[in-house]
Amino acid sequence: MAKIPLPAPRRMLTLRDVSEASGVSEMTVSRVLRNRGDVSGGTRERVLEAARALGYVPNKIAGALASQRVNLVAVIIPSLSNMVFPEVMTGISDTLEDTGLQPVVGVTNYSPEREESVLYEMLSWRPSGVIIAGLEHTPAARAMLQNAGIPIVEIMDIDGTPVDAAVGISHRRAGRQMAEAIIAAGYRRIGFLGTMMPHDHRARKRLAGFEEALAEAGLALEDREFYSGGSALLKGREMTEAMLARSPDLDFLYYSNDMIGAGGLLSCLSKGIAVPGRLGLAGFNGVELLDGLPCRLATMDACRLDIGQIAAEIIAGKRAHQGLGEVVELMPKLQPGDTIRG
Amino acid sequence: MAKIPLPAPRRMLTLRDVSEASGVSEMTVSRVLRNRGDVSGGTRERVLEAARALGYVPNKIAGALASQRVNLVAVIIPSLSNMVFPEVMTGISDTLEDTGLQPVVGVTNYSPEREESVLYEMLSWRPSGVIIAGLEHTPAARAMLQNAGIPIVEIMDIDGTPVDAAVGISHRRAGRQMAEAIIAAGYRRIGFLGTMMPHDHRARKRLAGFEEALAEAGLALEDREFYSGGSALLKGREMTEAMLARSPDLDFLYYSNDMIGAGGLLSCLSKGIAVPGRLGLAGFNGVELLDGLPCRLATMDACRLDIGQIAAEIIAGKRAHQGLGEVVELMPKLQPGDTIRG
DNA sequence: ATGAAAGCGCTAACAC
DNA sequence: GTGTTAGCGCTTTCAT
């Protein structure tokens, strides 16, 4: 029977296999594979050659247990389909790139219970740090974060008390600013369109800030409409049409995100409603998609890339971690688009 | 000195801590925490109470090493910002939900080298299975997949030879079908607009199939334009305007994805070019976003949810795995939208 | 129903 | 520069 050169192994290879194949102790093999300590050029070559020929893949589980070190960073976010979070992820990945740390993503679908269980699951792998969206967590989740003994960075939002560090913007202030700009531009009859999600705390805070600023100017929202699920663009279109049918006197629509805002914009364009002449529109997030639209709605950049980057720097220890309670507040830029004049 | 009730521990808790707190052996604690074997109701209660009070989080690293079992499934995809992959992820997560398996995502940015290193990194955690996009990998990556000794499912595409199992559609056939529908609808002067990415094999195969079918009808693409990077919607708009300026006689534009197609559609609408009267448009993917547009371009559903679901079922062993070479071909539906008549 | 012993595959710490 | 020893925190297996 002819000898098959490299049969697929039935069990995974271990350091011992590489050790035997190269005639060097397991310890030295381990050192070569991790670039640790002094190893002579000759043995180095032989070990690497043997490992490559065998197709050895190190077992990080054993390595992590022995070294008490795990190069993983848990990243916990509400959703992947939101357009917002992929960009935060980019900031995190890019920054972690040359630190040897690896992000691992968990998704909660805006459910606190799911967040708790995802967090538990991730902590059980003993990551080197946690980056988690928002400041609102179940008491159990907060306790886990507090007791984890690793750096924790809560991102996106800073309106609240962080467990450890926080990096983000004030959504309350963002809402206020938008309201102030809208009022300054002369709009008075304002409607709001947003998500129904009870656990989207950041959208909630923006709306609260928005209404505060309206109230200070002696104004109030004239109408509001909420949605959940479905294509955001389509919902934006439908809600806008419904609201304008009900409240034809409105002169401005404030959307809780750019996608529904874009739907509203398309609806206005196809109905021949002049934007911004007849109606002003504003969203939130500063998503790239808006660049492709025939007219710019006002929006606000949420500093997503920066947030990911700074959070990762804190975890990686590249940034002097001020200890508990460090809050990094970023200042979102209001982008007036074509719809806010002045 | 007053006793502080539950000080944040400086080291992570172990089974031993729970064992001591509950007065039960480590082994029994382990059994309770995993719901294994017979444990009397009383001890069970005491153990759970102790674990909860201490805030014990099991160490999966040690558990995995001891049991040689890891409940992780590696999922390797090219991009998160593509709109396509979040949906595949949904299919995977939902199906894995009640199996005890957990997806872990790695992103390659369409780079074969990055794919290789992400794969290596993930395999070193000894996952229970791998779901990976595409059939094209570096030789080293293929070797790793072959030797991993776990189920491997290559997804999205079936035009090629899988390492183990494959679930997806034939992009070549999808391109053909779209060309045939376009020709049947009477269009003759056809332009193509797509990505430049050399490693987007699926877009490449669709175009190849498309051109094949054109050739069989005695036709050829009259013009083509490629882009890379930037906002897809905006690029779609720009490329469309550039192409129509250069080749004003075209009566159909085939886009390699729906986002640039949507940009093209918006461009036509704002320029007053009648769709589909003057010009037909088609994209690919069947993204939800299209529902919000004022007019439907033709597209083709890529069966993303099904792909994720079936791949996960194979990994979870819910579906009789036919052994090496199993290929599950899904049949995408052509959605004529408003632009393909008849 | 519960416990004791052995060991998963690696690395820290120390010898040589 | 290289090898030896002793665990890392669990689970498996076997004994009681």
XYZ file of C-alpha atoms (C1' of nucleotides) in Angstrom:
716
model
C 0.000 0.000 0.000
C 1.498 3.307 -1.096
C 2.208 5.849 1.595
C -0.010 8.903 1.362
C 2.136 12.010 1.850
C 0.081 14.081 4.273
C -3.118 12.339 5.372
C -5.682 14.583 7.010
C -5.132 13.944 10.720
C -7.994 12.509 12.723
C -6.956 14.402 15.820
C -5.603 17.895 15.962
C -1.842 18.206 16.125
C -0.151 19.251 19.352
C 3.127 20.891 20.236
C 4.427 17.403 20.958
C 3.973 16.420 17.310
C 6.003 19.404 16.181
C 8.537 18.679 18.893
C 9.019 15.100 17.671
C 9.108 16.075 14.019
C 11.785 18.676 14.627
C 13.767 16.916 17.363
C 13.448 19.847 19.740
C 11.729 20.084 23.118
C 8.124 21.231 23.331
C 9.259 24.253 25.266
C 11.577 25.402 22.532
C 8.919 24.814 19.911
C 6.573 26.923 21.966
C 9.161 29.688 22.162
C 9.749 29.685 18.425
C 6.053 29.780 17.628
C 5.532 32.746 19.933
C 8.799 34.559 19.096
C 9.727 34.505 22.775
C 13.127 34.240 24.375
C 16.348 33.394 22.620
C 16.324 30.567 20.111
C 19.188 29.909 17.729
C 18.578 30.536 14.060
C 19.068 26.875 13.180
C 16.520 25.371 15.554
C 14.172 28.203 14.711
C 14.215 27.239 11.052
C 13.772 23.544 11.734
C 10.843 24.138 14.046
C 9.047 26.493 11.686
C 9.608 24.086 8.826
C 8.199 21.177 10.797
C 5.184 23.172 11.966
C 4.425 24.313 8.441
C 4.874 20.866 6.925
C 2.563 19.269 9.460
C 0.025 22.073 9.237
C 0.141 22.663 12.961
C -2.352 25.172 14.329
C -1.646 26.140 17.956
C -4.311 25.489 20.547
C -5.121 28.876 22.030
C -7.396 27.294 24.578
C -4.522 25.519 26.245
C -2.281 28.527 25.756
C -4.763 30.884 27.340
C -5.321 28.601 30.301
C -1.617 28.272 30.944
C -0.701 31.911 30.440
C -3.839 33.421 31.943
C -3.866 35.716 28.948
C -6.535 35.968 26.272
C -6.064 38.309 23.330
C -9.793 38.770 22.817
C -11.839 41.941 23.288
C -15.581 41.473 23.689
C -17.606 43.970 21.672
C -21.312 44.014 22.460
C -23.641 45.976 20.197
C -27.400 46.056 19.604
C -27.496 45.340 15.890
C -25.462 44.798 12.769
C -28.015 46.016 10.268
C -28.009 49.509 11.674
C -25.238 50.928 9.401
C -23.882 52.617 12.505
C -22.214 49.697 14.163
C -20.172 48.376 11.255
C -18.387 51.712 11.260
C -17.727 51.560 14.993
C -16.360 48.064 14.373
C -14.024 49.430 11.725
C -12.623 51.929 14.200
C -12.127 49.186 16.758
C -10.559 46.671 14.363
C -8.175 49.163 12.832
C -6.933 50.321 16.192
C -6.612 46.831 17.627
C -4.833 45.637 14.481
C -1.269 46.053 15.702
C -1.842 45.279 19.371
C -2.307 41.548 19.072
C -5.846 41.976 20.380
C -8.824 40.622 18.497
C -12.376 41.930 18.646
C -15.191 39.420 19.059
C -18.682 40.680 18.326
C -21.869 39.874 20.176
C -25.260 41.191 19.107
C -28.135 41.892 21.487
C -30.980 43.005 19.212
C -31.734 45.806 21.677
C -32.812 43.283 24.306
C -31.443 43.789 27.831
C -31.904 40.115 28.646
C -30.050 39.100 25.544
C -27.331 41.592 26.399
C -26.979 39.996 29.787
C -26.627 36.511 28.382
C -24.261 37.564 25.595
C -22.105 39.318 28.171
C -22.075 36.269 30.433
C -21.126 34.056 27.536
C -18.326 36.364 26.466
C -16.932 36.914 29.946
C -16.720 33.186 30.372
C -13.953 33.295 27.747
C -12.026 35.714 29.932
C -11.446 38.486 27.379
C -8.889 41.260 27.973
C -11.544 43.942 27.844
C -15.161 44.742 27.043
C -16.557 47.400 24.734
C -20.297 47.635 25.145
C -22.867 49.973 23.620
C -24.824 52.168 25.974
C -24.925 52.865 29.684
C -28.152 51.059 30.460
C -27.776 47.448 31.531
C -29.599 45.014 33.795
C -28.352 45.039 37.404
C -26.826 41.601 36.847
C -24.988 42.801 33.758
C -23.647 45.815 35.622
C -22.450 43.552 38.417
C -20.683 41.274 35.940
C -18.974 44.249 34.319
C -17.917 45.591 37.688
C -16.477 42.290 38.864
C -14.790 41.295 35.631
C -11.496 42.850 36.664
C -10.773 44.009 33.105
C -11.162 47.370 31.368
C -14.752 48.138 30.386
C -15.642 50.867 27.894
C -19.257 51.841 27.391
C -19.647 53.506 24.028
C -21.959 55.733 21.970
C -23.550 57.559 24.870
C -22.261 59.542 27.830
C -25.531 60.638 29.434
C -25.305 58.492 32.544
C -22.842 56.865 34.910
C -20.324 54.480 33.391
C -19.121 51.330 35.134
C -15.548 52.139 34.180
C -14.877 54.318 31.134
C -17.276 55.822 28.581
C -16.692 57.190 25.093
C -19.432 58.808 23.075
C -21.583 61.815 22.550
C -24.376 63.354 24.558
C -27.517 62.425 22.685
C -29.534 64.749 24.821
C -27.302 67.608 23.779
C -27.417 66.440 20.150
C -31.198 66.628 20.243
C -31.069 70.107 21.767
C -28.628 71.359 19.184
C -30.719 70.146 16.321
C -33.809 71.768 17.774
C -31.977 75.034 18.264
C -30.714 75.028 14.681
C -34.177 74.277 13.357
C -35.731 77.069 15.382
C -32.985 79.484 14.385
C -33.687 78.666 10.749
C -37.234 79.864 11.282
C -39.205 76.633 11.409
C -42.033 76.531 13.927
C -44.427 73.683 13.229
C -42.396 70.593 13.880
C -43.202 66.893 13.727
C -41.174 63.923 14.992
C -40.873 60.464 13.421
C -38.947 57.694 15.111
C -38.625 54.149 16.314
C -40.897 52.504 18.811
C -38.081 50.509 20.396
C -38.291 51.010 24.147
C -34.653 50.022 24.558
C -33.169 52.448 22.080
C -32.084 54.759 24.859
C -30.026 56.979 22.616
C -32.954 57.804 20.331
C -35.028 58.442 23.432
C -32.470 60.855 24.851
C -32.191 62.731 21.579
C -35.927 63.222 21.530
C -35.925 64.358 25.158
C -33.213 66.941 24.432
C -35.056 68.029 21.318
C -38.306 68.630 23.186
C -36.505 70.433 25.992
C -35.056 72.931 23.562
C -38.412 73.347 21.858
C -40.049 74.018 25.200
C -37.467 76.650 26.044
C -38.415 78.414 22.838
C -42.065 78.185 23.754
C -42.714 75.483 21.171
C -43.885 71.899 21.271
C -44.007 69.021 18.805
C -47.156 69.283 16.740
C -47.253 65.641 15.785
C -45.324 62.419 16.266
C -45.288 58.971 14.728
C -43.464 55.780 15.632
C -42.637 52.563 13.810
C -40.941 49.273 14.440
C -39.458 46.677 12.127
C -39.474 46.607 8.365
C -37.440 48.486 5.819
C -36.479 51.803 7.373
C -36.532 53.593 4.029
C -40.037 52.384 3.271
C -41.267 53.126 6.775
C -39.874 56.640 6.462
C -41.846 57.121 3.298
C -45.077 55.721 4.716
C -44.875 57.550 8.021
C -44.103 60.808 6.305
C -47.091 60.509 4.014
C -49.329 59.574 6.914
C -48.139 62.494 8.997
C -48.427 65.064 6.237
C -51.924 63.865 5.454
C -52.860 64.291 9.102
C -50.938 67.489 9.800
C -50.553 69.336 6.516
C -49.344 72.532 8.209
C -46.051 71.135 9.473
C -42.981 72.937 8.189
C -40.292 70.605 9.585
C -39.892 66.878 10.193
C -37.296 65.553 12.650
C -36.472 61.859 12.163
C -34.727 59.691 14.734
C -32.354 58.339 12.090
C -31.123 59.066 8.595
C -32.651 56.012 6.942
C -36.227 56.942 7.722
C -35.305 60.538 6.979
C -34.098 59.479 3.536
C -37.384 57.655 2.988
C -39.206 60.833 3.913
C -37.069 62.861 1.555
C -37.760 60.525 -1.356
C -41.432 60.680 -0.577
C -41.409 64.491 -0.643
C -39.507 64.528 -3.910
C -41.910 62.206 -5.633
C -44.940 64.125 -4.309
C -43.462 67.395 -5.476
C -43.144 68.832 -1.978
C -40.341 71.391 -2.106
C -37.473 70.653 0.283
C -36.422 72.875 1.970
C -38.808 75.492 0.524
C -42.025 74.008 1.814
C -40.668 71.535 4.368
C -37.361 71.049 6.193
C -36.030 67.609 7.118
C -33.450 66.369 9.583
C -32.190 62.954 10.607
C -29.362 61.625 12.713
C -26.106 59.744 12.138
C -24.468 61.285 9.127
C -24.620 58.041 7.146
C -22.719 57.812 3.917
C -25.868 56.826 2.083
C -27.156 60.384 2.252
C -24.411 61.502 -0.116
C -26.163 59.648 -2.893
C -29.511 61.324 -2.402
C -30.674 64.137 -4.688
C -30.941 66.558 -1.767
C -29.208 66.680 1.602
C -31.201 66.404 4.757
C -29.794 67.969 7.862
C -28.098 65.438 10.076
C -25.542 65.034 12.786
C -22.420 62.967 12.669
C -22.317 60.513 15.550
C -18.486 60.236 15.547
C -18.706 56.501 15.060
C -15.178 55.919 13.789
C -13.645 58.014 16.575
C -15.688 56.255 19.198
C -14.467 52.848 18.072
C -10.910 54.062 17.868
C -10.782 55.676 21.290
C -12.545 52.768 22.958
C -10.015 50.385 21.460
C -7.139 52.607 22.565
C -8.385 52.528 26.129
C -8.651 48.745 26.089
C -5.235 48.387 24.493
C -3.693 50.685 27.094
C -2.525 53.097 24.390
C -4.324 55.885 26.113
C -3.671 56.715 29.753
C -6.679 55.137 31.382
C -7.650 57.628 34.072
C -9.138 54.925 36.201
C -12.793 54.519 37.001
C -15.164 57.141 35.768
C -13.183 58.394 32.783
C -15.583 59.915 30.289
C -14.536 60.951 26.797
C -17.175 63.197 25.286
C -16.994 63.726 21.550
C -18.694 66.643 19.905
C -20.846 65.735 16.926
C -20.940 68.210 14.066
C -24.307 69.399 12.849
C -24.491 69.054 9.086
C -27.126 71.501 7.853
C -27.445 69.802 4.457
C -29.716 71.661 2.077
C -32.611 71.820 4.458
C -31.491 74.117 7.231
C -30.876 77.539 5.873
C -28.552 79.938 7.632
C -13.147 47.316 60.444
C -16.595 46.668 59.017
C -16.972 43.756 56.700
C -17.763 44.793 53.164
C -20.518 42.545 51.820
C -19.298 41.699 48.327
C -16.000 43.344 47.422
C -15.065 43.248 43.759
C -12.681 40.287 43.557
C -9.144 40.936 42.398
C -8.955 37.522 40.753
C -11.696 35.733 38.923
C -13.691 33.246 40.927
C -13.205 29.526 40.370
C -15.300 26.460 40.923
C -13.354 26.012 44.149
C -14.759 29.263 45.521
C -18.300 28.139 44.833
C -17.447 24.743 46.254
C -16.234 26.258 49.523
C -19.111 28.705 49.759
C -21.662 25.940 49.319
C -19.867 23.149 51.191
C -20.080 20.796 48.222
C -17.285 19.262 46.154
C -16.082 21.019 43.021
C -17.302 18.092 41.011
C -20.847 18.435 42.240
C -20.795 22.176 41.681
C -19.658 21.528 38.136
C -22.511 19.089 37.625
C -25.097 21.537 38.912
C -23.812 24.366 36.762
C -23.975 22.211 33.657
C -27.210 20.378 34.494
C -25.397 17.069 34.193
C -25.928 13.872 36.082
C -28.040 13.417 39.169
C -27.850 16.011 41.894
C -30.319 16.214 44.739
C -32.651 19.175 44.814
C -31.198 20.480 48.051
C -27.563 20.637 47.016
C -28.643 21.986 43.685
C -30.321 24.948 45.332
C -27.407 25.646 47.638
C -24.901 25.559 44.801
C -26.914 27.840 42.535
C -27.472 30.249 45.401
C -23.758 30.355 46.210
C -22.774 30.833 42.560
C -25.251 33.657 42.145
C -24.286 35.380 45.356
C -20.596 35.295 44.514
C -21.165 36.337 40.917
C -19.341 33.304 39.608
C -18.774 33.192 35.859
C -17.510 29.790 34.645
C -14.182 29.671 32.864
C -14.941 28.234 29.439
C -11.273 28.105 28.593
C -10.628 25.535 31.259
C -13.901 23.794 30.469
C -13.113 23.548 26.798
C -9.637 22.232 27.430
C -10.888 19.552 29.757
C -13.892 18.487 27.724
C -12.327 18.925 24.284
C -15.550 20.594 23.295
C -16.006 24.179 22.135
C -19.468 25.544 21.406
C -18.200 28.086 18.902
C -18.843 28.222 15.156
C -16.421 30.341 13.130
C -18.177 32.497 10.529
C -15.868 34.159 8.032
C -17.269 36.819 5.726
C -15.802 39.546 3.515
C -17.572 42.577 4.932
C -20.165 43.802 7.380
C -21.142 46.962 5.529
C -22.441 45.019 2.564
C -26.068 44.671 3.748
C -25.912 41.106 2.533
C -23.941 39.551 5.314
C -25.897 40.820 8.296
C -28.848 38.910 6.869
C -26.827 35.737 6.448
C -25.750 36.209 10.056
C -29.362 36.444 11.126
C -30.099 33.120 9.476
C -27.114 31.551 11.184
C -27.805 33.003 14.645
C -31.466 32.087 14.610
C -30.762 28.498 13.639
C -27.902 28.075 16.098
C -29.988 29.628 18.890
C -31.272 26.430 20.418
C -28.281 24.208 19.720
C -25.937 25.625 22.331
C -23.629 26.712 19.516
C -22.449 30.309 19.205
C -21.391 32.045 16.010
C -18.184 34.072 16.090
C -17.657 36.466 13.199
C -14.425 37.235 11.393
C -14.190 39.800 8.607
C -11.720 39.610 5.709
C -12.367 42.802 3.723
C -12.213 40.726 0.547
C -8.518 40.021 1.100
C -7.373 36.393 0.662
C -4.371 36.967 2.943
C -6.565 38.419 5.624
C -8.940 35.501 5.191
C -6.074 33.120 5.737
C -4.971 34.810 8.935
C -8.502 35.196 10.286
C -9.093 31.505 9.626
C -5.860 30.531 11.360
C -6.743 32.664 14.344
C -10.221 31.184 14.592
C -9.131 27.586 14.142
C -6.689 28.049 16.983
C -9.747 28.299 19.250
C -10.868 24.880 18.031
C -14.414 25.747 16.957
C -17.035 23.078 16.275
C -17.433 24.144 12.674
C -16.601 26.773 10.075
C -18.939 28.721 7.814
C -16.956 30.659 5.259
C -18.026 32.807 2.310
C -16.944 31.706 -1.137
C -15.083 28.799 -2.654
C -11.868 30.646 -3.467
C -9.199 30.500 -0.794
C -5.408 30.500 -0.647
C -3.848 27.024 -0.830
C -2.832 27.339 2.826
C -6.385 28.250 3.825
C -7.787 25.287 1.909
C -5.289 23.006 3.634
C -6.279 24.335 7.044
C -9.946 23.786 6.261
C -9.259 20.274 5.044
C -7.238 19.327 8.101
C -9.438 20.949 10.695
C -11.405 17.776 11.260
C -14.649 19.708 11.745
C -17.584 20.435 9.429
C -16.849 23.194 6.919
C -19.597 24.942 4.961
C -18.694 27.303 2.148
C -21.563 29.662 1.515
C -23.039 32.075 -1.032
C -21.582 30.439 -4.115
C -21.641 26.954 -5.571
C -19.702 27.467 -8.814
C -16.593 25.533 -7.851
C -15.382 22.632 -5.717
C -16.116 22.819 -2.010
C -13.718 21.542 0.645
C -16.594 19.857 2.452
C -20.131 21.202 1.995
C -21.392 24.230 0.057
C -24.664 26.151 0.272
C -25.491 28.935 -2.106
C -26.595 29.926 -5.539
C -24.917 29.760 -8.924
C -23.921 33.323 -9.657
C -23.017 32.386 -13.180
C -26.529 31.111 -13.704
C -27.976 34.176 -11.978
C -26.136 36.395 -14.458
C -27.416 34.297 -17.354
C -30.991 34.435 -16.160
C -30.959 38.178 -15.799
C -29.511 38.575 -19.291
C -32.144 36.280 -20.738
C -34.945 38.193 -19.039
C -33.573 41.499 -20.259
C -33.280 40.252 -23.816
C -36.760 38.721 -23.696
C -38.111 42.085 -22.577
C -36.747 43.577 -25.784
C -33.706 45.474 -24.603
C -30.687 45.343 -26.897
C -28.159 48.046 -26.023
C -26.868 47.064 -22.625
C -24.283 48.584 -20.315
C -22.708 47.115 -17.158
C -21.703 48.949 -13.977
C -19.933 47.183 -11.165
C -17.181 46.934 -8.609
C -13.513 46.843 -9.407
C -12.716 44.438 -6.576
C -10.623 41.627 -8.025
C -11.593 39.317 -5.166
C -15.337 39.690 -5.457
C -15.607 36.367 -7.231
C -19.359 36.250 -7.090
C -19.781 39.561 -8.904
C -17.244 38.352 -11.441
C -19.159 35.129 -12.049
C -22.447 36.942 -12.469
C -20.914 39.167 -15.096
C -19.395 36.156 -16.869
C -22.759 34.401 -16.980
C -24.423 37.599 -18.122
C -22.017 38.052 -21.017
C -22.314 34.389 -22.002
C -26.058 34.715 -22.388
C -25.686 37.959 -24.305
C -23.234 36.295 -26.667
C -25.615 33.406 -27.275
C -28.193 35.968 -28.376
C -25.657 37.586 -30.661
C -25.261 40.590 -28.377
C -22.409 42.112 -26.415
C -22.088 44.745 -23.683
C -21.942 48.158 -25.290
C -20.236 49.838 -22.368
C -18.934 49.103 -18.889
C -17.776 51.063 -15.886
C -16.167 50.032 -12.604
C -15.710 51.677 -9.224
C -14.146 50.966 -5.903
C -14.685 52.423 -2.471
C -16.924 55.276 -1.435
C -20.663 55.440 -0.961
C -22.247 52.883 -3.263
C -25.355 54.984 -3.766
C -23.323 58.011 -4.797
C -21.028 55.968 -7.020
C -24.063 54.486 -8.724
C -25.331 57.953 -9.458
C -21.990 59.216 -10.750
C -21.193 56.178 -12.856
C -24.631 56.193 -14.378
C -24.346 59.823 -15.393
C -20.884 59.244 -16.801
C -22.012 56.239 -18.794
C -25.135 57.867 -20.187
C -23.119 60.905 -21.218
C -20.693 58.645 -23.047
C -23.191 56.147 -24.467
C -26.539 57.899 -24.771
C -28.035 55.115 -26.881
C -28.074 52.486 -24.140
C -31.497 51.127 -23.290
C -30.546 49.007 -20.242
C -28.091 49.204 -17.356
C -27.086 46.100 -15.406
C -25.533 46.854 -12.014
C -23.493 44.388 -9.994
C -25.448 45.234 -6.854
C -28.647 46.921 -5.749
C -27.013 49.835 -3.962
C -25.309 51.219 -7.043
C -28.456 50.345 -8.996
C -30.486 52.432 -6.566
C -28.065 55.322 -7.078
C -28.550 54.967 -10.812
C -32.302 54.930 -10.420
C -32.300 58.101 -8.338
C -30.084 59.740 -10.905
C -32.477 58.855 -13.729
C -35.450 60.116 -11.754
C -33.851 63.447 -11.043
C -32.707 63.843 -14.668
C -36.159 63.029 -15.911
C -35.079 59.862 -17.695
C -38.126 57.602 -17.871
C -37.675 54.234 -16.186
C -38.525 51.791 -17.655
C -39.813 53.666 -20.695
C -36.545 55.066 -21.888
C -34.133 52.916 -19.854
C -34.367 49.641 -17.942
C -32.362 48.976 -14.773
C -31.381 45.838 -12.891
C -29.264 45.121 -9.835
C -28.592 42.137 -7.653
C -29.390 41.015 -4.107
C -32.986 41.891 -3.487
C -32.131 44.248 -0.641
C -34.915 45.557 1.511
C -33.855 49.111 0.812
C -35.295 48.908 -2.694
C -38.794 48.729 -1.245
C -38.472 52.347 -0.197
C -37.543 53.627 -3.643
C -40.083 55.357 -5.856
C -39.681 52.762 -8.601
C -38.556 49.133 -8.504
C -35.472 48.054 -10.327
C -35.247 44.474 -11.424
C -33.184 42.396 -9.055
C -32.575 38.883 -7.895
C -32.916 37.553 -4.407
C -29.701 35.954 -3.236
C -31.439 33.665 -0.693
C -29.339 35.070 2.096
C -31.524 34.015 5.002
C -31.884 30.473 3.669
C -28.179 30.185 3.083
C -27.387 31.110 6.671
C -30.036 28.807 7.980
C -29.028 25.759 5.977
C -25.330 26.285 6.660
C -26.050 26.443 10.371
C -28.191 23.314 10.176
C -25.345 21.408 8.571
C -22.898 22.524 11.258
C -25.362 21.711 14.013
C -25.957 18.271 12.547
C -29.671 18.985 12.153
C -29.463 18.084 8.514
C -28.101 14.771 7.353
C -24.629 15.794 6.297
C -23.997 13.779 3.160
C -20.287 13.775 3.753
C -17.703 15.466 1.626
C -18.872 17.232 -1.472
C -22.446 17.944 -0.438
C -23.716 20.908 -2.431
C -27.014 22.617 -1.676
C -27.993 24.817 -4.590
C -30.671 27.381 -3.925
C -32.616 28.949 -6.755
C -32.801 32.736 -6.617
C -36.015 34.330 -7.801
C -35.830 37.004 -10.437
C -37.820 40.030 -9.334
C -38.768 41.966 -12.455
C -39.630 45.130 -10.512
C -41.086 47.867 -12.688
C -38.286 47.821 -15.177
C -38.571 44.501 -16.939
C -41.813 44.306 -18.773
C -43.406 41.008 -19.567
C -25.986 11.051 44.732
C -21.291 12.440 45.599
C -16.211 12.451 45.648
C -11.074 11.558 44.182
C -7.673 11.284 40.828
C -5.915 12.124 36.366
C -5.107 14.970 32.629
C -6.685 18.234 28.545
C -2.234 21.227 25.732
C 0.045 24.637 26.732
C 3.395 28.268 29.271
C 5.823 30.450 33.642
C 9.584 29.815 36.260
C 13.418 28.014 37.038
C 17.495 24.968 36.169
C 21.396 23.935 33.399
C 20.164 28.564 24.100
C 17.559 24.695 25.774
C 15.211 21.458 28.903
C 12.454 20.205 33.179
C 8.746 20.724 36.332
C 4.523 22.223 37.836
C 0.377 23.837 37.256
C -3.729 26.925 34.699
C -9.464 25.489 36.036
C -12.047 22.648 34.536
C -14.282 17.653 33.092
C -13.811 12.650 32.457
C -13.782 8.424 34.532
C -14.124 5.535 38.033
C -14.987 4.527 42.829
C -18.041 4.715 46.658
